[in-house]
Amino acid sequence: MSDLDHTLTNLDALVAYGLMDEASAEACGSVADTYAVAVTAEMAEVIKGGSPGVAAQFLPTANELQAHPAELSDPIGDEAHSPVAGIVHRHRDRVLFKIVGACPVYCRFCFRREMVGPGLGKTLTAPEIDAALDYIAAHTEVREVIFTGGDPLVLSARRIREIGTKVGAVPHIDVLRWHSRVPVVDPTRITDDLVEALVVAGKATFIAIHANHPDEFTPAARSACRRLIANGITLLSQSVLLHGVNDASVVLERLMRTFVGLGINPYYLHHGDLAPGTAHFRVPIARGLHLVGELRRRVSGLCQPVYVLDLPGGFAKVPLTDHAVREIGAGQYEIDDGCGQTHIY
Ligand SMILES: *Cc1c(COP(=O)(O)O)cnc(C)c1O
Ligand code: SF4
């Protein structure tokens, strides 16, 4: 269907393919030098077909140059919890394993935007991977390994099989969870070989699919999701609440119904993190609570993600509910973290 067969990785390519006009590209100034640009063929077709909700996620704008004083380069405080390169161990029973710094697309709202991209994105070396595996093997309290990055499914099927097999061989690991946008934005990568590589004998494999707008689910994306599920992989959803993308009840409702219709279990709806140059995507928490309340009223219990905020400073995810959040001033909130602490946000 697509006549494009590669990812567009700079402003000139976006203009040449008709996704942006010259004037908007010029207005971006240095944005593309600061933050990586990539739009896959699959998403380029969706944008070309007319989807403002998808275009806003991937096409750079001058808004990204607007820094806000509260924004942080490590907005969720991962660095303090990293015992060895690539591992973040903040919760007793699970670790993040950041194996690659590249992504198939570069989202304009990314909370790791200062750490992902060609050259920036750190791909672990073989000795670093071995050290991370040693850490996992030595920590018997860890039951689940969460592969992330970047996007770990940009790796070849061979590399994924290699790492999955090694992690799967650790007796106390029950669950391998991959966080990825690949099945949706670059479904051609979901080959039979890759699907096979993801399945590890005797262990459960989950993929948390990151998608924010129902238009992302092209026929090829749907087919990739169905093939993963047919091979015994459980799919979860992960979305970010974004102004101009999905901050409307009808869109959120369609997104959740799309997930559930494909057999993807709604998992998290993230409140946007304080990443640099993302103020134009931010939705007030009060609005987020309202939208989640609308979902509860309008759609099935299967369609209810947990609305969460990653508290700045490494305090982990806190579910945002009417009970846990109090607005104490214009855009200022007091949030209970469920562990007896209150935070000002
Ligand atoms: C989000 C996150 C996890 C995974 O948390 P779940 O609630 O199990 O999805 C694990 N470790 C860190 C550091 C995280 O930020
Ligand atoms: S795929 Fe994830 S890590 Fe990569 S740019 Fe998008 S949000 Fe950031």
mmCIF file of C-alpha atoms and ligand atoms in Angstrom:
data_model
loop_
_atom_site.group_PDB
_atom_site.id
_atom_site.type_symbol
_atom_site.label_atom_id
_atom_site.label_comp_id
_atom_site.label_asym_id
_atom_site.label_seq_id
_atom_site.Cartn_x
_atom_site.Cartn_y
_atom_site.Cartn_z
ATOM 1 C CA MET A 1 0.000 0.000 0.000
ATOM 2 C CA SER A 2 2.839 2.338 0.925
ATOM 3 C CA ASP A 3 5.077 3.530 -1.899
ATOM 4 C CA LEU A 4 7.643 4.672 0.668
ATOM 5 C CA ASP A 5 9.987 1.934 1.843
ATOM 6 C CA HIS A 6 12.127 3.683 4.442
ATOM 7 C CA THR A 7 11.984 5.917 7.499
ATOM 8 C CA LEU A 8 12.125 9.692 7.003
ATOM 9 C CA THR A 9 14.820 11.046 9.302
ATOM 10 C CA ASN A 10 15.185 14.765 8.627
ATOM 11 C CA LEU A 11 13.179 17.885 7.813
ATOM 12 C CA ASP A 12 14.126 17.864 4.121
ATOM 13 C CA ALA A 13 12.796 14.319 3.757
ATOM 14 C CA LEU A 14 9.544 15.274 5.517
ATOM 15 C CA VAL A 15 9.118 18.229 3.158
ATOM 16 C CA ALA A 16 10.037 16.182 0.069
ATOM 17 C CA TYR A 17 7.441 13.551 0.981
ATOM 18 C CA GLY A 18 4.796 16.239 1.440
ATOM 19 C CA LEU A 19 4.288 15.873 5.196
ATOM 20 C CA MET A 20 5.410 19.430 5.978
ATOM 21 C CA ASP A 21 5.622 22.614 3.957
ATOM 22 C CA GLU A 22 8.870 24.547 3.563
ATOM 23 C CA ALA A 23 7.697 27.339 5.846
ATOM 24 C CA SER A 24 6.901 25.029 8.784
ATOM 25 C CA ALA A 25 10.209 23.237 8.318
ATOM 26 C CA GLU A 26 12.035 26.555 8.334
ATOM 27 C CA ALA A 27 10.132 27.662 11.450
ATOM 28 C CA CYS A 28 11.509 24.604 13.277
ATOM 29 C CA GLY A 29 14.937 26.223 13.272
ATOM 30 C CA SER A 30 17.305 24.120 15.352
ATOM 31 C CA VAL A 31 14.706 21.658 16.696
ATOM 32 C CA ALA A 32 15.924 18.846 14.473
ATOM 33 C CA ASP A 33 19.522 19.418 15.622
ATOM 34 C CA THR A 34 18.451 19.155 19.264
ATOM 35 C CA TYR A 35 16.023 16.227 19.107
ATOM 36 C CA ALA A 36 16.093 13.286 16.706
ATOM 37 C CA VAL A 37 13.512 13.041 13.903
ATOM 38 C CA ALA A 38 12.117 9.787 12.481
ATOM 39 C CA VAL A 39 8.805 8.969 10.828
ATOM 40 C CA THR A 40 8.375 5.390 9.564
ATOM 41 C CA ALA A 41 6.789 4.671 6.167
ATOM 42 C CA GLU A 42 3.715 3.281 7.966
ATOM 43 C CA MET A 43 3.160 6.480 9.958
ATOM 44 C CA ALA A 44 4.085 8.727 6.991
ATOM 45 C CA GLU A 45 1.169 7.179 5.075
ATOM 46 C CA VAL A 46 -1.209 7.782 7.977
ATOM 47 C CA ILE A 47 -0.106 11.417 8.263
ATOM 48 C CA LYS A 48 -0.385 11.897 4.498
ATOM 49 C CA GLY A 49 -3.882 10.430 4.600
ATOM 50 C CA GLY A 50 -4.813 13.225 7.046
ATOM 51 C CA SER A 51 -4.484 12.463 10.756
ATOM 52 C CA PRO A 52 -3.679 15.503 12.892
ATOM 53 C CA GLY A 53 -3.468 13.254 15.972
ATOM 54 C CA VAL A 54 -0.667 11.208 14.422
ATOM 55 C CA ALA A 55 1.058 14.172 12.731
ATOM 56 C CA ALA A 56 1.333 16.008 16.062
ATOM 57 C CA GLN A 57 3.174 13.079 17.633
ATOM 58 C CA PHE A 58 5.925 12.829 15.027
ATOM 59 C CA LEU A 59 6.329 16.087 13.061
ATOM 60 C CA PRO A 60 8.693 18.575 14.749
ATOM 61 C CA THR A 61 7.487 22.096 15.574
ATOM 62 C CA ALA A 62 9.126 25.272 16.866
ATOM 63 C CA ASN A 63 7.202 24.774 20.157
ATOM 64 C CA GLU A 64 9.860 22.276 21.192
ATOM 65 C CA LEU A 65 12.348 25.114 21.605
ATOM 66 C CA GLN A 66 10.258 26.585 24.438
ATOM 67 C CA ALA A 67 11.909 25.449 27.653
ATOM 68 C CA HIS A 68 9.872 25.671 30.835
ATOM 69 C CA PRO A 69 11.594 26.195 34.206
ATOM 70 C CA ALA A 70 10.032 23.070 35.797
ATOM 71 C CA GLU A 71 11.278 20.759 33.016
ATOM 72 C CA LEU A 72 14.011 18.238 33.766
ATOM 73 C CA SER A 73 16.458 16.280 31.612
ATOM 74 C CA ASP A 74 15.839 13.133 33.712
ATOM 75 C CA PRO A 75 12.176 13.845 34.492
ATOM 76 C CA ILE A 76 11.470 10.606 36.334
ATOM 77 C CA GLY A 77 14.738 10.308 38.257
ATOM 78 C CA ASP A 78 15.977 7.017 36.768
ATOM 79 C CA GLU A 79 19.667 7.814 37.213
ATOM 80 C CA ALA A 80 19.640 7.461 41.002
ATOM 81 C CA HIS A 81 18.416 3.849 40.782
ATOM 82 C CA SER A 82 20.885 2.431 38.267
ATOM 83 C CA PRO A 83 23.270 -0.083 39.910
ATOM 84 C CA VAL A 84 24.964 -1.091 36.624
ATOM 85 C CA ALA A 85 24.785 0.359 33.098
ATOM 86 C CA GLY A 86 21.428 -0.356 31.481
ATOM 87 C CA ILE A 87 19.640 -1.554 34.640
ATOM 88 C CA VAL A 88 17.167 0.523 36.672
ATOM 89 C CA HIS A 89 16.127 -1.248 39.869
ATOM 90 C CA ARG A 90 13.586 0.881 41.701
ATOM 91 C CA HIS A 91 10.978 -1.737 42.615
ATOM 92 C CA ARG A 92 11.994 -4.898 44.423
ATOM 93 C CA ASP A 93 10.542 -7.513 42.071
ATOM 94 C CA ARG A 94 11.316 -6.010 38.650
ATOM 95 C CA VAL A 95 14.064 -4.205 36.764
ATOM 96 C CA LEU A 96 14.186 -2.081 33.661
ATOM 97 C CA PHE A 97 16.790 -3.299 31.175
ATOM 98 C CA LYS A 98 17.595 -0.502 28.717
ATOM 99 C CA ILE A 99 19.326 -2.347 25.926
ATOM 100 C CA VAL A 100 19.256 0.112 23.042
ATOM 101 C CA GLY A 101 19.018 3.883 22.637
ATOM 102 C CA ALA A 102 17.338 4.024 19.234
ATOM 103 C CA CYS A 103 13.624 4.122 18.360
ATOM 104 C CA PRO A 104 11.697 3.413 15.145
ATOM 105 C CA VAL A 105 10.077 6.864 15.418
ATOM 106 C CA TYR A 106 11.004 9.854 17.546
ATOM 107 C CA CYS A 107 8.007 11.149 19.468
ATOM 108 C CA ARG A 108 7.981 14.896 19.949
ATOM 109 C CA PHE A 109 6.805 14.501 23.569
ATOM 110 C CA CYS A 110 9.314 11.797 24.581
ATOM 111 C CA PHE A 111 10.261 11.851 28.262
ATOM 112 C CA ARG A 112 13.641 10.308 27.464
ATOM 113 C CA ARG A 113 14.231 12.722 24.612
ATOM 114 C CA GLU A 114 17.604 13.840 25.934
ATOM 115 C CA MET A 115 18.784 10.221 25.987
ATOM 116 C CA VAL A 116 17.406 8.656 22.791
ATOM 117 C CA GLY A 117 18.402 9.196 19.180
ATOM 118 C CA PRO A 118 21.185 8.298 16.785
ATOM 119 C CA GLY A 119 24.508 8.957 18.500
ATOM 120 C CA LEU A 120 22.807 9.894 21.787
ATOM 121 C CA GLY A 121 21.048 6.627 22.250
ATOM 122 C CA LYS A 122 23.327 4.284 24.067
ATOM 123 C CA THR A 123 23.318 0.697 22.854
ATOM 124 C CA LEU A 124 24.848 -1.547 25.499
ATOM 125 C CA THR A 125 28.150 -3.198 24.644
ATOM 126 C CA ALA A 126 28.562 -6.965 25.025
ATOM 127 C CA PRO A 127 30.436 -6.637 28.377
ATOM 128 C CA GLU A 128 27.730 -4.235 29.663
ATOM 129 C CA ILE A 129 25.016 -6.723 28.721
ATOM 130 C CA ASP A 130 26.922 -9.466 30.546
ATOM 131 C CA ALA A 131 27.264 -7.265 33.651
ATOM 132 C CA ALA A 132 23.528 -6.499 33.547
ATOM 133 C CA LEU A 133 22.726 -10.221 33.208
ATOM 134 C CA ASP A 134 25.011 -10.960 36.163
ATOM 135 C CA TYR A 135 23.111 -8.368 38.213
ATOM 136 C CA ILE A 136 19.761 -9.975 37.301
ATOM 137 C CA ALA A 137 21.078 -13.459 38.107
ATOM 138 C CA ALA A 138 22.459 -12.309 41.475
ATOM 139 C CA HIS A 139 19.204 -10.625 42.567
ATOM 140 C CA THR A 140 16.805 -13.460 43.255
ATOM 141 C CA GLU A 141 14.067 -11.040 44.332
ATOM 142 C CA VAL A 142 13.712 -9.913 40.699
ATOM 143 C CA ARG A 143 10.915 -11.834 38.959
ATOM 144 C CA GLU A 144 10.362 -9.677 35.901
ATOM 145 C CA VAL A 145 12.675 -8.039 33.363
ATOM 146 C CA ILE A 146 11.282 -5.057 31.480
ATOM 147 C CA PHE A 147 13.164 -4.441 28.231
ATOM 148 C CA THR A 148 13.116 -0.828 27.200
ATOM 149 C CA GLY A 149 15.370 1.828 25.702
ATOM 150 C CA GLY A 150 14.813 3.492 23.321
ATOM 151 C CA ASP A 151 12.757 0.751 21.748
ATOM 152 C CA PRO A 152 14.185 -2.760 22.209
ATOM 153 C CA LEU A 153 12.265 -4.218 19.244
ATOM 154 C CA VAL A 154 14.447 -2.292 16.781
ATOM 155 C CA LEU A 155 17.066 -4.969 17.455
ATOM 156 C CA SER A 156 17.392 -7.886 15.048
ATOM 157 C CA ALA A 157 15.546 -11.131 15.740
ATOM 158 C CA ARG A 158 18.947 -12.736 16.335
ATOM 159 C CA ARG A 159 19.884 -10.257 19.082
ATOM 160 C CA ILE A 160 16.440 -10.469 20.671
ATOM 161 C CA ARG A 161 16.609 -14.261 20.735
ATOM 162 C CA GLU A 162 20.089 -14.105 22.270
ATOM 163 C CA ILE A 163 19.121 -11.718 25.083
ATOM 164 C CA GLY A 164 15.707 -13.306 25.667
ATOM 165 C CA THR A 165 17.269 -16.756 25.957
ATOM 166 C CA LYS A 166 19.880 -15.546 28.450
ATOM 167 C CA VAL A 167 17.330 -13.740 30.630
ATOM 168 C CA GLY A 168 14.924 -16.676 30.314
ATOM 169 C CA ALA A 169 17.645 -19.011 31.588
ATOM 170 C CA VAL A 170 17.708 -17.191 34.960
ATOM 171 C CA PRO A 171 15.565 -19.460 37.166
ATOM 172 C CA HIS A 172 13.903 -16.723 39.260
ATOM 173 C CA ILE A 173 12.743 -14.721 36.220
ATOM 174 C CA ASP A 174 9.127 -15.563 35.343
ATOM 175 C CA VAL A 175 8.213 -12.678 33.070
ATOM 176 C CA LEU A 176 9.877 -10.932 30.136
ATOM 177 C CA ARG A 177 8.160 -7.676 29.254
ATOM 178 C CA TRP A 178 9.071 -5.608 26.172
ATOM 179 C CA HIS A 179 8.009 -1.958 25.898
ATOM 180 C CA SER A 180 7.675 -1.035 22.247
ATOM 181 C CA ARG A 181 6.087 1.035 19.544
ATOM 182 C CA VAL A 182 7.388 -1.228 16.750
ATOM 183 C CA PRO A 183 4.340 -3.496 16.180
ATOM 184 C CA VAL A 184 2.242 -0.400 15.433
ATOM 185 C CA VAL A 185 4.595 2.114 13.796
ATOM 186 C CA ASP A 186 6.810 -0.340 11.908
ATOM 187 C CA PRO A 187 4.847 -3.593 11.584
ATOM 188 C CA THR A 188 7.077 -4.957 8.799
ATOM 189 C CA ARG A 189 9.661 -5.659 11.511
ATOM 190 C CA ILE A 190 7.300 -8.153 13.155
ATOM 191 C CA THR A 191 8.462 -11.082 11.058
ATOM 192 C CA ASP A 192 7.809 -14.734 11.926
ATOM 193 C CA ASP A 193 11.443 -14.928 12.952
ATOM 194 C CA LEU A 194 11.063 -12.033 15.404
ATOM 195 C CA VAL A 195 7.837 -13.429 16.886
ATOM 196 C CA GLU A 196 9.583 -16.755 17.441
ATOM 197 C CA ALA A 197 12.541 -15.001 19.051
ATOM 198 C CA LEU A 198 10.253 -13.290 21.576
ATOM 199 C CA VAL A 199 8.763 -16.544 22.806
ATOM 200 C CA VAL A 200 10.896 -18.100 25.544
ATOM 201 C CA ALA A 201 10.060 -21.644 26.667
ATOM 202 C CA GLY A 202 8.581 -21.804 30.144
ATOM 203 C CA LYS A 203 8.382 -18.009 30.623
ATOM 204 C CA ALA A 204 5.614 -15.485 30.038
ATOM 205 C CA THR A 205 6.227 -12.812 27.402
ATOM 206 C CA PHE A 206 4.339 -9.525 27.517
ATOM 207 C CA ILE A 207 4.619 -6.598 25.113
ATOM 208 C CA ALA A 208 3.426 -3.220 26.328
ATOM 209 C CA ILE A 209 2.434 -1.478 23.105
ATOM 210 C CA HIS A 210 2.845 2.286 23.158
ATOM 211 C CA ALA A 211 0.098 3.969 21.083
ATOM 212 C CA ASN A 212 -1.761 7.225 21.611
ATOM 213 C CA HIS A 213 -4.248 7.610 18.788
ATOM 214 C CA PRO A 214 -6.580 5.079 17.107
ATOM 215 C CA ASP A 215 -5.363 6.156 13.640
ATOM 216 C CA GLU A 216 -2.007 4.522 14.415
ATOM 217 C CA PHE A 217 -3.659 1.114 13.967
ATOM 218 C CA THR A 218 -3.319 0.510 10.224
ATOM 219 C CA PRO A 219 -4.296 -2.873 8.770
ATOM 220 C CA ALA A 220 -0.626 -3.966 8.910
ATOM 221 C CA ALA A 221 -0.331 -2.847 12.558
ATOM 222 C CA ARG A 222 -3.487 -4.767 13.474
ATOM 223 C CA SER A 223 -2.205 -7.861 11.750
ATOM 224 C CA ALA A 224 1.154 -7.629 13.587
ATOM 225 C CA CYS A 225 -0.658 -7.395 16.953
ATOM 226 C CA ARG A 226 -2.864 -10.360 16.109
ATOM 227 C CA ARG A 227 0.148 -12.483 15.116
ATOM 228 C CA LEU A 228 1.917 -11.719 18.402
ATOM 229 C CA ILE A 229 -1.174 -12.724 20.382
ATOM 230 C CA ALA A 230 -1.690 -15.860 18.273
ATOM 231 C CA ASN A 231 1.815 -16.934 19.318
ATOM 232 C CA GLY A 232 1.048 -16.748 23.017
ATOM 233 C CA ILE A 233 2.347 -13.233 23.748
ATOM 234 C CA THR A 234 0.147 -11.057 25.964
ATOM 235 C CA LEU A 235 -0.237 -7.466 24.788
ATOM 236 C CA LEU A 236 -0.780 -4.504 27.107
ATOM 237 C CA SER A 237 -1.347 -0.871 26.180
ATOM 238 C CA GLN A 238 0.557 2.176 27.254
ATOM 239 C CA SER A 239 -0.481 5.652 26.206
ATOM 240 C CA VAL A 240 0.451 9.197 27.085
ATOM 241 C CA LEU A 241 -2.269 11.789 27.575
ATOM 242 C CA LEU A 242 -1.340 14.493 25.054
ATOM 243 C CA HIS A 243 -2.929 17.818 24.211
ATOM 244 C CA GLY A 244 -3.999 17.880 20.554
ATOM 245 C CA VAL A 245 -3.638 14.103 20.221
ATOM 246 C CA ASN A 246 -5.975 12.297 22.597
ATOM 247 C CA ASP A 247 -7.241 14.798 25.193
ATOM 248 C CA ALA A 248 -10.877 14.362 24.115
ATOM 249 C CA SER A 249 -13.303 11.712 25.411
ATOM 250 C CA VAL A 250 -14.261 10.506 21.948
ATOM 251 C CA VAL A 251 -10.642 9.911 20.949
ATOM 252 C CA LEU A 252 -9.701 8.187 24.201
ATOM 253 C CA GLU A 253 -12.795 6.040 23.909
ATOM 254 C CA ARG A 254 -11.910 5.018 20.340
ATOM 255 C CA LEU A 255 -8.312 4.329 21.370
ATOM 256 C CA MET A 256 -9.342 2.046 24.251
ATOM 257 C CA ARG A 257 -11.949 0.267 22.102
ATOM 258 C CA THR A 258 -9.285 -0.280 19.438
ATOM 259 C CA PHE A 259 -6.941 -1.862 21.990
ATOM 260 C CA VAL A 260 -9.630 -4.107 23.427
ATOM 261 C CA GLY A 261 -10.961 -5.047 19.978
ATOM 262 C CA LEU A 262 -7.514 -6.376 19.104
ATOM 263 C CA GLY A 263 -7.100 -8.202 22.401
ATOM 264 C CA ILE A 264 -4.670 -5.646 23.867
ATOM 265 C CA ASN A 265 -5.299 -5.079 27.586
ATOM 266 C CA PRO A 266 -5.417 -1.383 28.564
ATOM 267 C CA TYR A 267 -2.676 -0.907 31.164
ATOM 268 C CA TYR A 268 -1.432 2.645 31.688
ATOM 269 C CA LEU A 269 -2.481 6.115 30.610
ATOM 270 C CA HIS A 270 0.499 8.275 31.538
ATOM 271 C CA HIS A 271 0.227 11.886 32.504
ATOM 272 C CA GLY A 272 2.869 13.692 30.384
ATOM 273 C CA ASP A 273 6.275 13.951 32.059
ATOM 274 C CA LEU A 274 8.208 17.179 32.481
ATOM 275 C CA ALA A 275 10.547 16.625 29.521
ATOM 276 C CA PRO A 276 12.160 19.704 27.930
ATOM 277 C CA GLY A 277 10.177 21.443 25.188
ATOM 278 C CA THR A 278 6.939 19.500 25.724
ATOM 279 C CA ALA A 279 4.765 22.145 27.445
ATOM 280 C CA HIS A 280 2.481 22.349 24.379
ATOM 281 C CA PHE A 281 1.521 18.678 24.907
ATOM 282 C CA ARG A 282 0.723 18.998 28.590
ATOM 283 C CA VAL A 283 -2.822 18.485 29.855
ATOM 284 C CA PRO A 284 -3.804 19.744 33.318
ATOM 285 C CA ILE A 285 -4.229 16.888 35.825
ATOM 286 C CA ALA A 286 -7.757 18.127 36.542
ATOM 287 C CA ARG A 287 -8.613 17.644 32.852
ATOM 288 C CA GLY A 288 -7.021 14.181 32.870
ATOM 289 C CA LEU A 289 -9.143 13.156 35.863
ATOM 290 C CA HIS A 290 -12.243 14.408 34.075
ATOM 291 C CA LEU A 291 -11.415 12.415 30.912
ATOM 292 C CA VAL A 292 -10.756 9.234 32.867
ATOM 293 C CA GLY A 293 -14.086 9.734 34.681
ATOM 294 C CA GLU A 294 -15.805 10.044 31.296
ATOM 295 C CA LEU A 295 -14.230 6.756 30.173
ATOM 296 C CA ARG A 296 -15.504 5.051 33.292
ATOM 297 C CA ARG A 297 -19.019 6.292 32.587
ATOM 298 C CA ARG A 298 -19.042 5.544 28.866
ATOM 299 C CA VAL A 299 -17.215 2.293 28.214
ATOM 300 C CA SER A 300 -16.667 -1.287 29.348
ATOM 301 C CA GLY A 301 -14.546 -2.188 32.339
ATOM 302 C CA LEU A 302 -12.132 -3.824 29.901
ATOM 303 C CA CYS A 303 -11.366 -0.373 28.463
ATOM 304 C CA GLN A 304 -10.074 1.256 31.682
ATOM 305 C CA PRO A 305 -6.350 2.050 31.849
ATOM 306 C CA VAL A 306 -4.849 3.267 35.122
ATOM 307 C CA TYR A 307 -4.061 6.981 34.892
ATOM 308 C CA VAL A 308 -0.576 7.429 36.357
ATOM 309 C CA LEU A 309 2.030 10.093 36.995
ATOM 310 C CA ASP A 310 5.744 9.402 37.300
ATOM 311 C CA LEU A 311 6.617 11.686 40.190
ATOM 312 C CA PRO A 312 9.768 13.722 39.536
ATOM 313 C CA GLY A 313 12.714 12.709 41.721
ATOM 314 C CA GLY A 314 12.508 8.929 41.411
ATOM 315 C CA PHE A 315 9.371 8.317 43.503
ATOM 316 C CA ALA A 316 7.827 5.989 40.908
ATOM 317 C CA LYS A 317 4.363 5.899 39.406
ATOM 318 C CA VAL A 318 1.389 7.140 41.353
ATOM 319 C CA PRO A 319 -2.168 6.406 40.242
ATOM 320 C CA LEU A 320 -4.033 9.675 39.773
ATOM 321 C CA THR A 321 -7.526 9.457 41.195
ATOM 322 C CA ASP A 322 -9.988 11.996 42.556
ATOM 323 C CA HIS A 323 -9.026 10.839 46.052
ATOM 324 C CA ALA A 324 -5.244 11.075 45.644
ATOM 325 C CA VAL A 325 -5.097 14.513 43.989
ATOM 326 C CA ARG A 326 -5.952 17.941 45.447
ATOM 327 C CA GLU A 327 -5.539 21.109 43.417
ATOM 328 C CA ILE A 328 -3.929 23.640 45.760
ATOM 329 C CA GLY A 329 -3.318 26.515 43.327
ATOM 330 C CA ALA A 330 -3.252 27.322 39.621
ATOM 331 C CA GLY A 331 -1.698 24.188 38.089
ATOM 332 C CA GLN A 332 -0.315 23.089 41.478
ATOM 333 C CA TYR A 333 -1.378 19.804 43.021
ATOM 334 C CA GLU A 334 -0.866 17.867 46.204
ATOM 335 C CA ILE A 335 -0.636 14.130 45.414
ATOM 336 C CA ASP A 336 -0.753 11.154 47.816
ATOM 337 C CA ASP A 337 1.562 8.397 46.590
ATOM 338 C CA GLY A 338 -0.282 5.548 48.298
ATOM 339 C CA CYS A 339 2.792 4.893 50.496
ATOM 340 C CA GLY A 340 1.893 7.528 53.077
ATOM 341 C CA GLN A 341 3.777 10.401 51.466
ATOM 342 C CA THR A 342 2.366 13.561 49.928
ATOM 343 C CA HIS A 343 4.123 15.341 47.063
ATOM 344 C CA ILE A 344 3.689 18.801 45.587
ATOM 345 C CA TYR A 345 3.545 18.772 41.783
HETATM 346 C C1 LIG B 1 7.437 2.062 35.248
HETATM 347 C C2 LIG B 1 8.561 1.377 35.846
HETATM 348 C C3 LIG B 1 8.527 0.002 36.086
HETATM 349 C C4 LIG B 1 7.337 -0.842 35.717
HETATM 350 O O1 LIG B 1 6.308 -0.583 36.570
HETATM 351 P P1 LIG B 1 4.925 -1.344 36.407
HETATM 352 O O2 LIG B 1 4.026 -0.585 37.321
HETATM 353 O O3 LIG B 1 5.172 -2.750 36.817
HETATM 354 O O4 LIG B 1 4.549 -1.273 34.980
HETATM 355 C C5 LIG B 1 9.607 -0.590 36.684
HETATM 356 N N1 LIG B 1 10.705 0.116 37.039
HETATM 357 C C6 LIG B 1 10.757 1.456 36.823
HETATM 358 C C7 LIG B 1 11.965 2.167 37.230
HETATM 359 C C8 LIG B 1 9.683 2.118 36.222
HETATM 360 O O5 LIG B 1 9.771 3.436 36.001
HETATM 361 S S1 SF4 B 2 9.333 5.422 21.123
HETATM 362 FE FE1 SF4 B 2 9.339 5.841 23.358
HETATM 363 S S2 SF4 B 2 11.506 6.244 23.886
HETATM 364 FE FE2 SF4 B 2 11.296 6.379 21.647
HETATM 365 S S3 SF4 B 2 10.949 8.554 21.190
HETATM 366 FE FE3 SF4 B 2 8.911 7.600 21.386
HETATM 367 S S4 SF4 B 2 8.359 7.862 23.549
HETATM 368 FE FE4 SF4 B 2 10.573 8.209 23.377
#
